[in-house]
Amino acid sequence: MNNQDLNSKSLNRRFPPGFLWGTATASYQIEGAVKADGRGPSIWDTYSHTPGAVWNGDTGDVACDHYHRVDEDLDLLAELGVGAYRFSVAWPRIQPTGKGPANQVGLDFYRRLVDGLRSRNIEPTLTLYHWDLPQQLEDEGGWCVRDTAERFAEYVDLVARSLGSDVERWITLNEPWCSSWVGYGIGRHAPGIQDIGMAAAANHHLLLAHGMALPILRAAVPSAKVGITLNLGDHQPGSEHELDVAAARRADGNLNRLFLEPVFHGQYPQDMLAHYATSKPGFSVVQDGDLELISQPLDFLGVNYYFPSTVVDASRAKEARVAGYRVALTEQFPDLHLRSLETPGRDRTAMDWEIEASGLTTLLVRIRDEYTTVPIYITENGAAFDDYVDPNGHVLDFNRVAYLQEHISAVHDAIDAGVNVQGYFVWSLLDNFEWSYGYSRRFGIVWVDFPSGTRLTKESFRWYRDTIQSNTVEYATSIGST
Ligand code: FCB
């Protein structure tokens, strides 16, 4: 064995036996068939059909037509060799108006998916809510009203009793921060409302829905492993100046602590309660007993991580420019009084998100230190790039391979540091409807030709298949590191 072989061997990092490899998708982003078999409209149907809301006027009407191509997609998963597949159930397929008895044909679709997974030895990981709220419930107040949490609990009961122990892992909510703060705060997601007080109320009612669903899931499926998926980030201050440190803390409060604190510590962070005290209805909707429900024990935490963030206080934009940063001109939440910085030298994805995998390690270590030691699954991680099919008919997405390698290596760093990470899911199996970006951003390890629906595996698919097979990843530092 020559030196080079030795070096590359020592750089191969093995994951613990049983580490769970998977990919993730979400119902509205891939299923299409929005009117099939009694499905009712969701807030994303309404929003995507609102002129100007989504890039190019794109909608999820057809998407990847997964609803009709489910067997083909199951075969792709088998070819990839994943141990688990994370998908979401479209609430309006099960209850077209968000209440009342189950639409059996809707349940049948997910039964077929779950059976198809099991017959291929792939563990179903089911997200109960990935943003497609039945429109009827939005018309009655959506996540700003308490009633929606109660409706959610009823819906969960229907799904849990139907699919039961055939589903390995249950995720109550996907990224409640996006549902509340992007949907009701800045209006860049459905239902497209811009009201900070409503966003804060939605924040609470989503977590309440999670809390109400837990005993129902546990009763219906005693063997169920239950968790929640949060999109979390690592916010660094642009300098050590106390104003910048405080700005990073506010950003952290809004994105991370407003969710981690109630779920794991049974309380909302005091600084955030004070910050939103004048936004009505805001957190005044919290009732006695809610936080006990929200903080019931979980079997795992799902973490979605995409990019790090560096911020300064809004008053210190000039100093940040002098220090060499590019400074965002506007901010999505003016009330937080901060400015996001672009770190010089860092690469970015087609979403314009900075690439810095070490942020994931930092985040995971912090979750363990400050919040919980329950098993963690990375339930989403991945990147959009400007992929294309080359003249030879290949999609050679080496930039995505590099991104995945760096981030999987960062997960390994966290495991080395003693964090209990038990699995990793690539976002996403398929190119799909990327919310307000429509079909302009491709996250898949499988190329989808819209709208013919033809699938073509990318280079990253082959790379991930090999990674899964060997249960190792080559050591990598972030290409974006400075
Ligand atoms: C996450 C969403 C997922 C996908 C990725 C890119 O916020 O959960 O549906 O859009 O971002």
XYZ file of N, CA, C and O in Angstrom, residues 354-446:
372
model
N -25.170 30.625 2.027
C -23.748 30.382 2.234
C -23.501 28.911 2.559
O -24.303 28.261 3.223
N -22.357 28.424 2.095
C -21.986 27.033 2.376
C -20.960 27.025 3.501
O -19.860 27.553 3.343
N -21.349 26.476 4.612
C -20.408 26.377 5.739
C -20.873 25.234 6.629
O -21.759 25.392 7.476
N -20.266 24.074 6.412
C -20.747 22.864 7.082
C -20.452 22.861 8.577
O -21.159 22.218 9.353
N -19.424 23.599 8.997
C -19.084 23.544 10.422
C -20.222 24.108 11.282
O -20.331 23.798 12.466
N -21.077 24.950 10.677
C -22.234 25.469 11.415
C -23.131 24.337 11.899
O -23.763 24.436 12.962
N -23.184 23.259 11.131
C -24.013 22.121 11.524
C -23.424 21.435 12.758
O -24.153 21.096 13.701
N -22.113 21.274 12.772
C -21.473 20.642 13.938
C -21.704 21.505 15.183
O -22.094 21.004 16.247
N -21.457 22.804 15.038
C -21.634 23.724 16.172
C -23.062 23.629 16.717
O -23.289 23.565 17.927
N -24.019 23.618 15.786
C -25.424 23.555 16.179
C -25.735 22.262 16.932
O -26.387 22.274 17.987
N -25.244 21.148 16.418
C -25.561 19.851 17.038
C -24.955 19.747 18.438
O -25.604 19.250 19.371
N -23.743 20.247 18.575
C -23.104 20.211 19.900
C -23.895 21.090 20.871
O -24.154 20.719 22.022
N -24.331 22.227 20.393
C -25.093 23.132 21.252
C -26.441 22.507 21.676
O -26.856 22.634 22.836
N -27.100 21.829 20.749
C -28.387 21.199 21.099
C -28.162 20.200 22.233
O -28.914 20.150 23.205
N -27.100 19.421 22.102
C -26.783 18.436 23.143
C -26.466 19.146 24.477
O -26.960 18.764 25.532
N -25.661 20.202 24.406
C -25.251 20.884 25.638
C -26.405 21.616 26.317
O -26.508 21.651 27.529
N -27.272 22.231 25.505
C -28.280 23.118 26.113
C -29.690 22.560 26.147
O -30.517 23.048 26.913
N -29.973 21.554 25.294
C -31.381 21.179 25.200
C -31.715 19.712 25.429
O -32.615 19.403 26.194
N -31.045 18.816 24.720
C -31.528 17.431 24.818
C -30.464 16.427 24.394
O -29.597 16.749 23.578
N -30.592 15.233 24.939
C -29.709 14.145 24.488
C -30.509 13.055 23.770
O -29.998 11.966 23.534
N -31.775 13.346 23.439
C -32.519 12.335 22.664
C -31.824 12.177 21.308
O -31.113 13.088 20.851
N -32.023 11.031 20.654
C -31.407 10.862 19.339
C -31.794 11.994 18.392
O -32.930 12.484 18.434
N -30.836 12.387 17.589
C -31.086 13.431 16.592
C -30.995 12.803 15.209
O -30.096 11.994 14.936
N -31.958 13.155 14.363
C -31.855 12.830 12.945
C -31.735 14.132 12.186
O -32.488 15.074 12.464
N -30.794 14.187 11.257
C -30.777 15.316 10.331
C -31.869 14.987 9.321
O -31.677 14.122 8.457
N -33.025 15.626 9.456
C -34.165 15.234 8.620
C -34.174 15.957 7.278
O -34.968 15.607 6.408
N -33.322 16.975 7.140
C -33.123 17.624 5.840
C -31.766 18.274 5.820
O -31.372 18.958 6.774
N -31.075 18.099 4.697
C -29.850 18.838 4.409
C -29.575 18.616 2.929
O -29.738 17.505 2.433
N -29.196 19.652 2.241
C -28.954 19.512 0.809
C -28.786 20.879 0.183
O -28.730 21.886 0.885
N -28.694 20.911 -1.130
C -28.404 22.186 -1.783
C -29.001 22.253 -3.182
O -29.094 21.242 -3.882
N -29.383 23.474 -3.568
C -29.815 23.731 -4.942
C -28.624 24.267 -5.732
O -27.891 25.132 -5.240
N -28.444 23.728 -6.908
C -27.444 24.276 -7.832
C -28.067 24.337 -9.217
O -29.109 23.722 -9.468
N -27.418 25.070 -10.110
C -27.970 25.215 -11.464
C -27.597 24.002 -12.302
O -26.758 24.071 -13.194
N -28.232 22.892 -12.026
C -27.951 21.639 -12.728
C -28.416 21.720 -14.183
O -29.323 22.471 -14.515
N -27.839 20.907 -14.995
C -28.314 20.757 -16.368
C -27.951 19.366 -16.872
O -27.011 18.744 -16.368
N -28.715 18.913 -17.857
C -28.412 17.626 -18.479
C -27.408 17.905 -19.592
O -27.683 18.709 -20.484
N -26.243 17.284 -19.506
C -25.201 17.580 -20.500
C -25.472 16.814 -21.800
O -26.385 15.983 -21.858
N -24.699 17.115 -22.839
C -24.985 16.487 -24.144
C -24.914 14.965 -24.104
O -25.491 14.292 -24.951
N -24.218 14.422 -23.106
C -24.175 12.959 -22.990
C -25.334 12.407 -22.175
O -25.378 11.219 -21.856
N -26.233 13.311 -21.767
C -27.396 12.852 -21.002
C -27.118 12.646 -19.533
O -27.854 11.946 -18.833
N -26.070 13.294 -19.004
C -25.734 13.148 -17.585
C -25.933 14.459 -16.833
O -25.771 15.533 -17.408
N -26.240 14.349 -15.547
C -26.227 15.539 -14.683
C -25.054 15.367 -13.735
O -25.113 14.582 -12.777
N -23.978 16.066 -14.013
C -22.744 15.905 -13.227
C -22.689 16.995 -12.158
O -21.976 18.006 -12.292
N -23.429 16.794 -11.110
C -23.588 17.828 -10.068
C -22.521 17.676 -8.977
O -22.842 17.427 -7.810
N -21.277 17.878 -9.379
C -20.185 17.694 -8.417
C -20.245 18.693 -7.269
O -19.774 18.426 -6.173
N -20.831 19.877 -7.534
C -20.971 20.848 -6.434
C -21.905 20.309 -5.340
O -21.666 20.508 -4.150
N -22.942 19.581 -5.754
C -23.838 18.984 -4.746
C -23.122 17.858 -4.012
O -23.284 17.706 -2.794
N -22.343 17.077 -4.736
C -21.568 16.014 -4.085
C -20.670 16.632 -3.012
O -20.617 16.154 -1.873
N -19.990 17.736 -3.369
C -19.089 18.383 -2.397
C -19.875 18.876 -1.186
O -19.464 18.698 -0.032
N -21.036 19.483 -1.439
C -21.861 19.993 -0.334
C -22.268 18.847 0.601
O -22.134 18.939 1.827
N -22.741 17.762 0.007
C -23.204 16.644 0.837
C -22.038 16.037 1.613
O -22.159 15.736 2.809
N -20.915 15.896 0.937
C -19.753 15.306 1.601
C -19.325 16.144 2.804
O -19.073 15.617 3.890
N -19.265 17.443 2.602
C -18.853 18.319 3.706
C -19.831 18.240 4.873
O -19.436 18.217 6.035
N -21.112 18.219 4.546
C -22.103 18.236 5.638
C -22.208 16.881 6.333
O -22.397 16.819 7.545
N -22.062 15.817 5.583
C -22.080 14.498 6.222
C -20.825 14.353 7.093
O -20.865 13.800 8.198
N -19.725 14.903 6.604
C -18.506 14.890 7.404
C -18.699 15.720 8.683
O -18.221 15.348 9.769
N -19.432 16.814 8.563
C -19.714 17.647 9.741
C -20.589 16.898 10.751
O -20.456 17.081 11.969
N -21.471 16.047 10.243
C -22.283 15.212 11.137
C -21.356 14.238 11.874
O -21.494 14.009 13.088
N -20.389 13.714 11.126
C -19.436 12.801 11.754
C -18.643 13.520 12.842
O -18.380 12.951 13.917
N -18.274 14.760 12.590
C -17.589 15.556 13.625
C -18.436 15.613 14.897
O -17.920 15.525 16.008
N -19.728 15.824 14.707
C -20.618 15.920 15.878
C -20.678 14.590 16.616
O -20.660 14.546 17.857
N -20.730 13.502 15.861
C -20.751 12.179 16.504
C -19.442 11.978 17.278
O -19.445 11.505 18.425
N -18.342 12.384 16.674
C -17.046 12.300 17.366
C -17.061 13.108 18.657
O -16.393 12.755 19.634
N -17.803 14.198 18.634
C -17.880 15.053 19.827
C -18.905 14.520 20.831
O -19.199 15.168 21.838
N -19.472 13.359 20.536
C -20.369 12.718 21.494
C -21.842 13.045 21.314
O -22.664 12.713 22.165
N -22.203 13.686 20.210
C -23.626 13.991 19.992
C -24.304 12.743 19.426
O -23.751 12.052 18.569
N -25.515 12.499 19.914
C -26.234 11.283 19.569
C -26.999 11.426 18.238
O -28.223 11.429 18.209
N -26.263 11.546 17.140
C -26.920 11.659 15.826
C -27.076 10.262 15.257
O -26.102 9.522 15.134
N -28.305 9.906 14.917
C -28.561 8.514 14.486
C -28.948 8.372 13.021
O -29.166 7.260 12.553
N -29.069 9.483 12.318
C -29.423 9.335 10.907
C -29.336 10.649 10.162
O -29.218 11.725 10.768
N -29.392 10.541 8.856
C -29.217 11.705 7.980
C -30.085 11.510 6.746
O -30.038 10.450 6.106
N -30.885 12.522 6.409
C -31.766 12.467 5.231
C -31.389 13.589 4.273
O -31.407 14.760 4.650
N -31.072 13.220 3.042
C -30.777 14.244 2.030
C -32.084 14.903 1.588
O -33.066 14.219 1.298
N -32.068 16.228 1.559
C -33.116 16.952 0.851
C -32.566 17.274 -0.516
O -31.627 18.031 -0.605
N -33.061 16.669 -1.588
C -34.280 15.900 -1.642
C -34.093 14.741 -2.619
O -33.158 14.759 -3.415
N -34.973 13.770 -2.543
C -34.889 12.686 -3.517
C -35.028 13.247 -4.935
O -34.246 12.932 -5.824
N -36.038 14.102 -5.119
C -36.390 14.580 -6.465
C -36.284 16.092 -6.564
O -36.585 16.801 -5.593
N -35.911 16.615 -7.722
C -36.166 18.029 -7.982
C -37.664 18.239 -7.797
O -38.469 17.380 -8.194
N -38.047 19.366 -7.237
C -39.480 19.522 -6.953
C -39.893 20.984 -6.872
O -39.099 21.880 -7.169
N -41.124 21.208 -6.455
C -41.688 22.561 -6.338
C -41.095 23.222 -5.100
O -41.463 22.883 -3.978
N -40.159 24.145 -5.323
C -39.465 24.755 -4.194
C -40.214 26.020 -3.742
O -39.739 27.135 -3.857
N -41.432 25.803 -3.265
C -42.240 26.864 -2.658
C -42.255 28.133 -3.512
O -42.518 28.040 -4.700
N -41.950 29.270 -2.946
C -42.107 30.504 -3.735
C -41.089 30.622 -4.871
O -41.202 31.501 -5.714
N -40.121 29.722 -4.910
C -39.178 29.692 -6.039
C -39.677 28.789 -7.173
O -38.976 28.609 -8.178
N -40.833 28.184 -6.993
C -41.377 27.323 -8.028
C -40.391 26.232 -8.432
O -39.708 25.639 -7.586
N -40.280 26.009 -9.739
C -39.375 24.959 -10.229
C -38.004 25.509 -10.615
O -37.226 24.842 -11.279
N -37.707 26.728 -10.158
C -36.442 27.352 -10.557
C -35.264 26.884 -9.714
O -34.121 27.212 -10.008
N -35.520 26.157 -8.652
C -34.416 25.695 -7.802
C -34.471 24.182 -7.681
O -35.471 23.623 -7.248
N -33.378 23.531 -8.063
C -33.343 22.062 -8.061
C -32.525 21.560 -6.874
O -31.333 21.830 -6.792
N -33.170 20.829 -5.990
C -32.513 20.257 -4.813
C -32.314 18.745 -4.941
O -31.730 18.124 -4.057
N -32.828 18.141 -6.004
C -32.878 16.679 -6.058
C -31.537 16.019 -6.301
O -30.612 16.630 -6.847
N -31.446 14.747 -5.880
C -30.342 13.919 -6.363
C -30.851 13.112 -7.571
O -30.108 12.357 -8.164
N -32.125 13.330 -7.885
C -32.708 12.814 -9.124
C -33.270 14.011 -9.889
O -34.028 14.812 -9.331
